[in-house]
Amino acid sequence: MADAGPQVPRVFGGPSGWISVAVPLILFIWFLQFIPAIAAGETLRWSMAWVPSLDVAISFWLDGLSLTFALLITGIGALVTLYSAQYLGTQPQYPRFVLFLMAFMVGMLGLVLADNLLALFVFWEVTTISSYLLIGYLADEAKSRRSALQALLVTGTGGLAFLAGIVLVGAAAGSFELSEIRDIELRDHPWIVAITILFLAGAFTKSAQFPFHFWLPNAMAAPTPVSAYLHSATMVKAGIYLMARMNPTLGGTELWFWSLTIAGGFTAVFASILAMRQSDIKQVLAYTTLMALGTLTLFIGAGTSAAIKGAMLFLIVHSLYKAALFLMIGIVDHRTGSREADVLSGLARKMPLTALAAVLAALSMAGIPPLIGFIGKEFLYKAALDMPTAQLWITGTAFAASALMFAVGGIVALRPFFGKLTETPKAPREGPIAMLVGPLILAALGLALGMNSDWAEALVRPATAAVYGSPVAVDLYLYKEVNAALILSLVTFATGIVTYLGHRRLRARLISIEGWNPIHFDRGWDRFLDAFAGFAKWQTQKLQHGVLRRYIFVIFAFLGVTIAYAMWLRDAWQVQFDFTGVAFRDWSVLIFITAGAFLTATANSRMTAVAALGVVGIGVALIFIMYGAPDVAITQLLVETLVVVLVALAMLKLPYLNVKRVAEIRGWDALVAVLVGTTTAIVLLGSMAEPLDRRLTDFFEIASWPEAYGRNIVNVILVDFRALDTFGEIAVVMIAALGAFVLLRGSPKGEEK
């Protein structure tokens, strides 16, 4: 409830409220100026280099599709924020809510305007994170936290698949720019199946297509303004936008057609049936959103010019009536204390303006003339009846969904507002003007666009051209002739009326069916998370056992096996051993180091092993001296001495060495040591056999003095060219030292270990 909990005295949310309304309103007015140019067939593009070395740019592209979405996002956003200022403005956390909502709006705008796929993905994830924050806004409630986490995990997983698809598209097309990719033929590429599946995984999870549908109704835990925004013009439409945007590139294949038509058609009918099952009007509207998303997916997948035209028109239709209905039910809940369809009745006497908005929006949802919803339904039917493939499936699913939506319109608008006035938890009264503006304007737009369909053509025509890939003639009309689509609409009205009259019996039947249905996606999700957490716990217990020796053993064993396997694949084992020119001093140092290493590995005393390890370090220092690097040799000696001293001190805190246990595992350690040593040596010998690439060496020789004012190239590299790297190494050593100190200092006196 909006008026629950502590409140603070604010007028329309204070400065946060006014800013939240002004930003989307200004952006909406700014985008309006582009309608004539876009309607004339122009496109606008702006680009700026982002990562030039990777040929990645931040680029934005304004065409018919992106402009339609931008207007819906900003226009509905302005009305939603005005509504929120009244609905939530007195709550202490309202400024935080505004921040989340603005971040979400920016993410959606960036998503629909981005021309670069990588930039699009960044904004895609912005919407994911910000929607998580918005859905979980009522963080004190366990339901809100669960719903937010569920939406985050489902859509986030799909986002990872989407990212993989972006990488494949970039590799296949040689570009990440959507404006360039759409002109590249990828349908015959060997990766087209993988690309399509990955992109659809991202789109289906975001737009809540079956079987990923369960997170969207649960998102109703969010405040009503959030629900209105997410379900009408923003988050759930992101998946629809992605499918529409990629249709010229990925559309036209059997996989694309059948995936979208089957998933979309099933989602539309399935969601419409579940909507009839609900009594909470907000939940009813949530499932009708699923129906609309399924319908849009169905017709985008159909891919004909008529289908795309119908989908783009329905996109606008759904955004208008759905936002209006969500805002309406928020007013009803705010003023009556209930959203139950079986409780509410006769509210039109007390709330006439709210009833007017509800009726107009519901009529558009039901597809009743002269509302724009009727035109949208007619063009969907016309496109379905003209389909060359899967005509029966597309027409049948569209009809079933539309008939059920007609009945839902009655449940949402007729039952709560007409009939005998019933008692509600609060005495009903009309909502404040700030909350009424949004639903009234949106509902009136549905009527105005239906009476003047030419206004909608300015958006539908360029949007259809962008999705279809070429210009398409668009002639929207309320009535032209008696045809099959009109007859099908009349049958839809009759079926919808019958369904509405019997919706209570139908709901009872659906509840009984649900009782024996063994498949519950929402509960299945909880069981999946529990199983995953159990698996993670088991894995952690097995792998993160706290034994350092095992960690080191696994790391080096994996390294050795990986290098050996890579060398075997590339047949890189043939290395020429040439001992010509190897002097006695070289053999002496080699024997010195080998002896030290052998003694280290076989010693039964930690102090002996530490001393022998120091011998190895001294041998390495001798190699540096032999090859003209005395400064490095001195550094090596100092470091080796320090390490020996520190390790020797640490030995005082370690438990008694079990010699028997050491003898048991020494064979495996020797095997790994031989494997890693052999593979490393062969790799080094193979590398030295190839001509040395002196480009980097030459650079440091030339640049050391003029740029860093140092004659010692090694020191210049460490403290100038790689200063941050050196600083990081120092920080790592200091942190490790502090960690070792904490672990080895022992327990305080008197405390049991």
PDB file of N, CA and C in Angstrom, residues 351-403:
ATOM      1  N   MET A 351     -16.088   6.517  -7.907  1.00  0.00           N
ATOM      2  CA  MET A 351     -14.840   6.785  -8.629  1.00  0.00           C
ATOM      3  C   MET A 351     -15.140   6.867 -10.131  1.00  0.00           C
ATOM      4  N   PRO A 352     -15.868   7.878 -10.579  1.00  0.00           N
ATOM      5  CA  PRO A 352     -16.297   7.933 -11.985  1.00  0.00           C
ATOM      6  C   PRO A 352     -15.150   8.106 -12.974  1.00  0.00           C
ATOM      7  N   LEU A 353     -14.173   8.941 -12.651  1.00  0.00           N
ATOM      8  CA  LEU A 353     -13.061   9.154 -13.569  1.00  0.00           C
ATOM      9  C   LEU A 353     -12.190   7.898 -13.689  1.00  0.00           C
ATOM     10  N   THR A 354     -11.951   7.233 -12.578  1.00  0.00           N
ATOM     11  CA  THR A 354     -11.205   5.983 -12.617  1.00  0.00           C
ATOM     12  C   THR A 354     -11.959   4.940 -13.443  1.00  0.00           C
ATOM     13  N   ALA A 355     -13.271   4.892 -13.269  1.00  0.00           N
ATOM     14  CA  ALA A 355     -14.095   3.964 -14.043  1.00  0.00           C
ATOM     15  C   ALA A 355     -14.026   4.270 -15.534  1.00  0.00           C
ATOM     16  N   LEU A 356     -14.041   5.559 -15.890  1.00  0.00           N
ATOM     17  CA  LEU A 356     -13.950   5.954 -17.295  1.00  0.00           C
ATOM     18  C   LEU A 356     -12.645   5.464 -17.920  1.00  0.00           C
ATOM     19  N   ALA A 357     -11.526   5.690 -17.218  1.00  0.00           N
ATOM     20  CA  ALA A 357     -10.238   5.223 -17.716  1.00  0.00           C
ATOM     21  C   ALA A 357     -10.210   3.709 -17.837  1.00  0.00           C
ATOM     22  N   ALA A 358     -10.758   3.025 -16.841  1.00  0.00           N
ATOM     23  CA  ALA A 358     -10.764   1.563 -16.856  1.00  0.00           C
ATOM     24  C   ALA A 358     -11.580   1.023 -18.017  1.00  0.00           C
ATOM     25  N   VAL A 359     -12.735   1.593 -18.251  1.00  0.00           N
ATOM     26  CA  VAL A 359     -13.608   1.108 -19.326  1.00  0.00           C
ATOM     27  C   VAL A 359     -12.966   1.329 -20.690  1.00  0.00           C
ATOM     28  N   LEU A 360     -12.441   2.526 -20.929  1.00  0.00           N
ATOM     29  CA  LEU A 360     -11.821   2.801 -22.226  1.00  0.00           C
ATOM     30  C   LEU A 360     -10.627   1.878 -22.466  1.00  0.00           C
ATOM     31  N   ALA A 361      -9.776   1.703 -21.449  1.00  0.00           N
ATOM     32  CA  ALA A 361      -8.610   0.835 -21.603  1.00  0.00           C
ATOM     33  C   ALA A 361      -9.032  -0.617 -21.800  1.00  0.00           C
ATOM     34  N   ALA A 362     -10.034  -1.067 -21.046  1.00  0.00           N
ATOM     35  CA  ALA A 362     -10.500  -2.450 -21.176  1.00  0.00           C
ATOM     36  C   ALA A 362     -11.155  -2.694 -22.534  1.00  0.00           C
ATOM     37  N   LEU A 363     -11.877  -1.712 -23.057  1.00  0.00           N
ATOM     38  CA  LEU A 363     -12.463  -1.846 -24.386  1.00  0.00           C
ATOM     39  C   LEU A 363     -11.387  -1.991 -25.454  1.00  0.00           C
ATOM     40  N   SER A 364     -10.288  -1.251 -25.288  1.00  0.00           N
ATOM     41  CA  SER A 364      -9.180  -1.386 -26.222  1.00  0.00           C
ATOM     42  C   SER A 364      -8.537  -2.762 -26.097  1.00  0.00           C
ATOM     43  N   MET A 365      -8.394  -3.247 -24.860  1.00  0.00           N
ATOM     44  CA  MET A 365      -7.841  -4.585 -24.653  1.00  0.00           C
ATOM     45  C   MET A 365      -8.738  -5.656 -25.250  1.00  0.00           C
ATOM     46  N   ALA A 366     -10.033  -5.481 -25.134  1.00  0.00           N
ATOM     47  CA  ALA A 366     -10.977  -6.449 -25.692  1.00  0.00           C
ATOM     48  C   ALA A 366     -11.115  -6.350 -27.199  1.00  0.00           C
ATOM     49  N   GLY A 367     -10.599  -5.258 -27.788  1.00  0.00           N
ATOM     50  CA  GLY A 367     -10.686  -5.097 -29.245  1.00  0.00           C
ATOM     51  C   GLY A 367     -12.034  -4.633 -29.725  1.00  0.00           C
ATOM     52  N   ILE A 368     -12.660  -3.713 -28.999  1.00  0.00           N
ATOM     53  CA  ILE A 368     -13.986  -3.194 -29.326  1.00  0.00           C
ATOM     54  C   ILE A 368     -13.831  -1.895 -30.100  1.00  0.00           C
ATOM     55  N   PRO A 369     -14.531  -1.727 -31.252  1.00  0.00           N
ATOM     56  CA  PRO A 369     -14.478  -0.447 -31.960  1.00  0.00           C
ATOM     57  C   PRO A 369     -15.194   0.627 -31.158  1.00  0.00           C
ATOM     58  N   PRO A 370     -14.769   1.886 -31.287  1.00  0.00           N
ATOM     59  CA  PRO A 370     -13.761   2.430 -32.220  1.00  0.00           C
ATOM     60  C   PRO A 370     -12.365   2.574 -31.610  1.00  0.00           C
ATOM     61  N   LEU A 371     -12.034   1.789 -30.613  1.00  0.00           N
ATOM     62  CA  LEU A 371     -10.735   1.888 -29.959  1.00  0.00           C
ATOM     63  C   LEU A 371      -9.628   1.330 -30.862  1.00  0.00           C
ATOM     64  N   ILE A 372      -8.397   1.807 -30.623  1.00  0.00           N
ATOM     65  CA  ILE A 372      -7.253   1.367 -31.422  1.00  0.00           C
ATOM     66  C   ILE A 372      -7.016  -0.137 -31.266  1.00  0.00           C
ATOM     67  N   GLY A 373      -7.477  -0.699 -30.127  1.00  0.00           N
ATOM     68  CA  GLY A 373      -7.333  -2.133 -29.927  1.00  0.00           C
ATOM     69  C   GLY A 373      -8.074  -2.947 -30.966  1.00  0.00           C
ATOM     70  N   PHE A 374      -9.221  -2.431 -31.443  1.00  0.00           N
ATOM     71  CA  PHE A 374      -9.962  -3.122 -32.493  1.00  0.00           C
ATOM     72  C   PHE A 374      -9.146  -3.188 -33.781  1.00  0.00           C
ATOM     73  N   ILE A 375      -8.530  -2.081 -34.156  1.00  0.00           N
ATOM     74  CA  ILE A 375      -7.710  -2.067 -35.366  1.00  0.00           C
ATOM     75  C   ILE A 375      -6.534  -3.031 -35.218  1.00  0.00           C
ATOM     76  N   GLY A 376      -5.904  -3.014 -34.037  1.00  0.00           N
ATOM     77  CA  GLY A 376      -4.781  -3.921 -33.817  1.00  0.00           C
ATOM     78  C   GLY A 376      -5.183  -5.371 -33.968  1.00  0.00           C
ATOM     79  N   LYS A 377      -6.341  -5.743 -33.396  1.00  0.00           N
ATOM     80  CA  LYS A 377      -6.806  -7.124 -33.494  1.00  0.00           C
ATOM     81  C   LYS A 377      -7.168  -7.483 -34.933  1.00  0.00           C
ATOM     82  N   GLU A 378      -7.785  -6.565 -35.657  1.00  0.00           N
ATOM     83  CA  GLU A 378      -8.154  -6.818 -37.040  1.00  0.00           C
ATOM     84  C   GLU A 378      -6.929  -7.109 -37.901  1.00  0.00           C
ATOM     85  N   PHE A 379      -5.880  -6.346 -37.719  1.00  0.00           N
ATOM     86  CA  PHE A 379      -4.690  -6.528 -38.534  1.00  0.00           C
ATOM     87  C   PHE A 379      -3.927  -7.797 -38.139  1.00  0.00           C
ATOM     88  N   LEU A 380      -4.013  -8.185 -36.890  1.00  0.00           N
ATOM     89  CA  LEU A 380      -3.437  -9.468 -36.498  1.00  0.00           C
ATOM     90  C   LEU A 380      -4.190 -10.621 -37.143  1.00  0.00           C
ATOM     91  N   TYR A 381      -5.510 -10.552 -37.118  1.00  0.00           N
ATOM     92  CA  TYR A 381      -6.301 -11.599 -37.762  1.00  0.00           C
ATOM     93  C   TYR A 381      -6.043 -11.642 -39.260  1.00  0.00           C
ATOM     94  N   LYS A 382      -5.974 -10.469 -39.882  1.00  0.00           N
ATOM     95  CA  LYS A 382      -5.733 -10.413 -41.320  1.00  0.00           C
ATOM     96  C   LYS A 382      -4.390 -11.036 -41.677  1.00  0.00           C
ATOM     97  N   ALA A 383      -3.364 -10.742 -40.855  1.00  0.00           N
ATOM     98  CA  ALA A 383      -2.047 -11.320 -41.097  1.00  0.00           C
ATOM     99  C   ALA A 383      -2.060 -12.824 -40.888  1.00  0.00           C
ATOM    100  N   ALA A 384      -2.772 -13.299 -39.863  1.00  0.00           N
ATOM    101  CA  ALA A 384      -2.832 -14.732 -39.582  1.00  0.00           C
ATOM    102  C   ALA A 384      -3.534 -15.488 -40.693  1.00  0.00           C
ATOM    103  N   LEU A 385      -4.625 -14.939 -41.202  1.00  0.00           N
ATOM    104  CA  LEU A 385      -5.382 -15.609 -42.256  1.00  0.00           C
ATOM    105  C   LEU A 385      -4.635 -15.647 -43.580  1.00  0.00           C
ATOM    106  N   ASP A 386      -3.674 -14.757 -43.762  1.00  0.00           N
ATOM    107  CA  ASP A 386      -2.894 -14.717 -45.001  1.00  0.00           C
ATOM    108  C   ASP A 386      -1.573 -15.477 -44.907  1.00  0.00           C
ATOM    109  N   MET A 387      -1.331 -16.171 -43.800  1.00  0.00           N
ATOM    110  CA  MET A 387      -0.058 -16.868 -43.609  1.00  0.00           C
ATOM    111  C   MET A 387       0.071 -18.041 -44.564  1.00  0.00           C
ATOM    112  N   PRO A 388       1.200 -18.174 -45.260  1.00  0.00           N
ATOM    113  CA  PRO A 388       1.392 -19.322 -46.145  1.00  0.00           C
ATOM    114  C   PRO A 388       1.757 -20.601 -45.393  1.00  0.00           C
ATOM    115  N   THR A 389       2.261 -20.449 -44.166  1.00  0.00           N
ATOM    116  CA  THR A 389       2.693 -21.587 -43.352  1.00  0.00           C
ATOM    117  C   THR A 389       2.104 -21.465 -41.950  1.00  0.00           C
ATOM    118  N   ALA A 390       1.697 -22.617 -41.392  1.00  0.00           N
ATOM    119  CA  ALA A 390       1.167 -22.684 -40.027  1.00  0.00           C
ATOM    120  C   ALA A 390      -0.011 -21.727 -39.831  1.00  0.00           C
ATOM    121  N   GLN A 391      -0.848 -21.593 -40.862  1.00  0.00           N
ATOM    122  CA  GLN A 391      -1.970 -20.670 -40.775  1.00  0.00           C
ATOM    123  C   GLN A 391      -2.939 -21.054 -39.667  1.00  0.00           C
ATOM    124  N   LEU A 392      -3.243 -22.355 -39.550  1.00  0.00           N
ATOM    125  CA  LEU A 392      -4.194 -22.800 -38.545  1.00  0.00           C
ATOM    126  C   LEU A 392      -3.675 -22.540 -37.141  1.00  0.00           C
ATOM    127  N   TRP A 393      -2.394 -22.822 -36.896  1.00  0.00           N
ATOM    128  CA  TRP A 393      -1.805 -22.616 -35.574  1.00  0.00           C
ATOM    129  C   TRP A 393      -1.806 -21.135 -35.193  1.00  0.00           C
ATOM    130  N   ILE A 394      -1.355 -20.284 -36.101  1.00  0.00           N
ATOM    131  CA  ILE A 394      -1.257 -18.856 -35.803  1.00  0.00           C
ATOM    132  C   ILE A 394      -2.638 -18.244 -35.622  1.00  0.00           C
ATOM    133  N   THR A 395      -3.568 -18.577 -36.510  1.00  0.00           N
ATOM    134  CA  THR A 395      -4.920 -18.036 -36.402  1.00  0.00           C
ATOM    135  C   THR A 395      -5.623 -18.562 -35.160  1.00  0.00           C
ATOM    136  N   GLY A 396      -5.483 -19.861 -34.903  1.00  0.00           N
ATOM    137  CA  GLY A 396      -6.148 -20.459 -33.748  1.00  0.00           C
ATOM    138  C   GLY A 396      -5.662 -19.889 -32.432  1.00  0.00           C
ATOM    139  N   THR A 397      -4.348 -19.743 -32.286  1.00  0.00           N
ATOM    140  CA  THR A 397      -3.821 -19.192 -31.042  1.00  0.00           C
ATOM    141  C   THR A 397      -4.205 -17.724 -30.879  1.00  0.00           C
ATOM    142  N   ALA A 398      -4.165 -16.961 -31.968  1.00  0.00           N
ATOM    143  CA  ALA A 398      -4.566 -15.559 -31.902  1.00  0.00           C
ATOM    144  C   ALA A 398      -6.039 -15.429 -31.516  1.00  0.00           C
ATOM    145  N   PHE A 399      -6.884 -16.300 -32.071  1.00  0.00           N
ATOM    146  CA  PHE A 399      -8.309 -16.261 -31.734  1.00  0.00           C
ATOM    147  C   PHE A 399      -8.551 -16.627 -30.276  1.00  0.00           C
ATOM    148  N   ALA A 400      -7.934 -17.707 -29.810  1.00  0.00           N
ATOM    149  CA  ALA A 400      -8.132 -18.138 -28.429  1.00  0.00           C
ATOM    150  C   ALA A 400      -7.682 -17.063 -27.455  1.00  0.00           C
ATOM    151  N   ALA A 401      -6.524 -16.480 -27.705  1.00  0.00           N
ATOM    152  CA  ALA A 401      -6.012 -15.436 -26.824  1.00  0.00           C
ATOM    153  C   ALA A 401      -6.919 -14.209 -26.837  1.00  0.00           C
ATOM    154  N   SER A 402      -7.390 -13.804 -28.003  1.00  0.00           N
ATOM    155  CA  SER A 402      -8.239 -12.618 -28.111  1.00  0.00           C
ATOM    156  C   SER A 402      -9.581 -12.824 -27.419  1.00  0.00           C
ATOM    157  N   ALA A 403     -10.176 -14.019 -27.575  1.00  0.00           N
ATOM    158  CA  ALA A 403     -11.452 -14.300 -26.924  1.00  0.00           C
ATOM    159  C   ALA A 403     -11.318 -14.264 -25.407  1.00  0.00           C
TER     160      ALA A 403
END
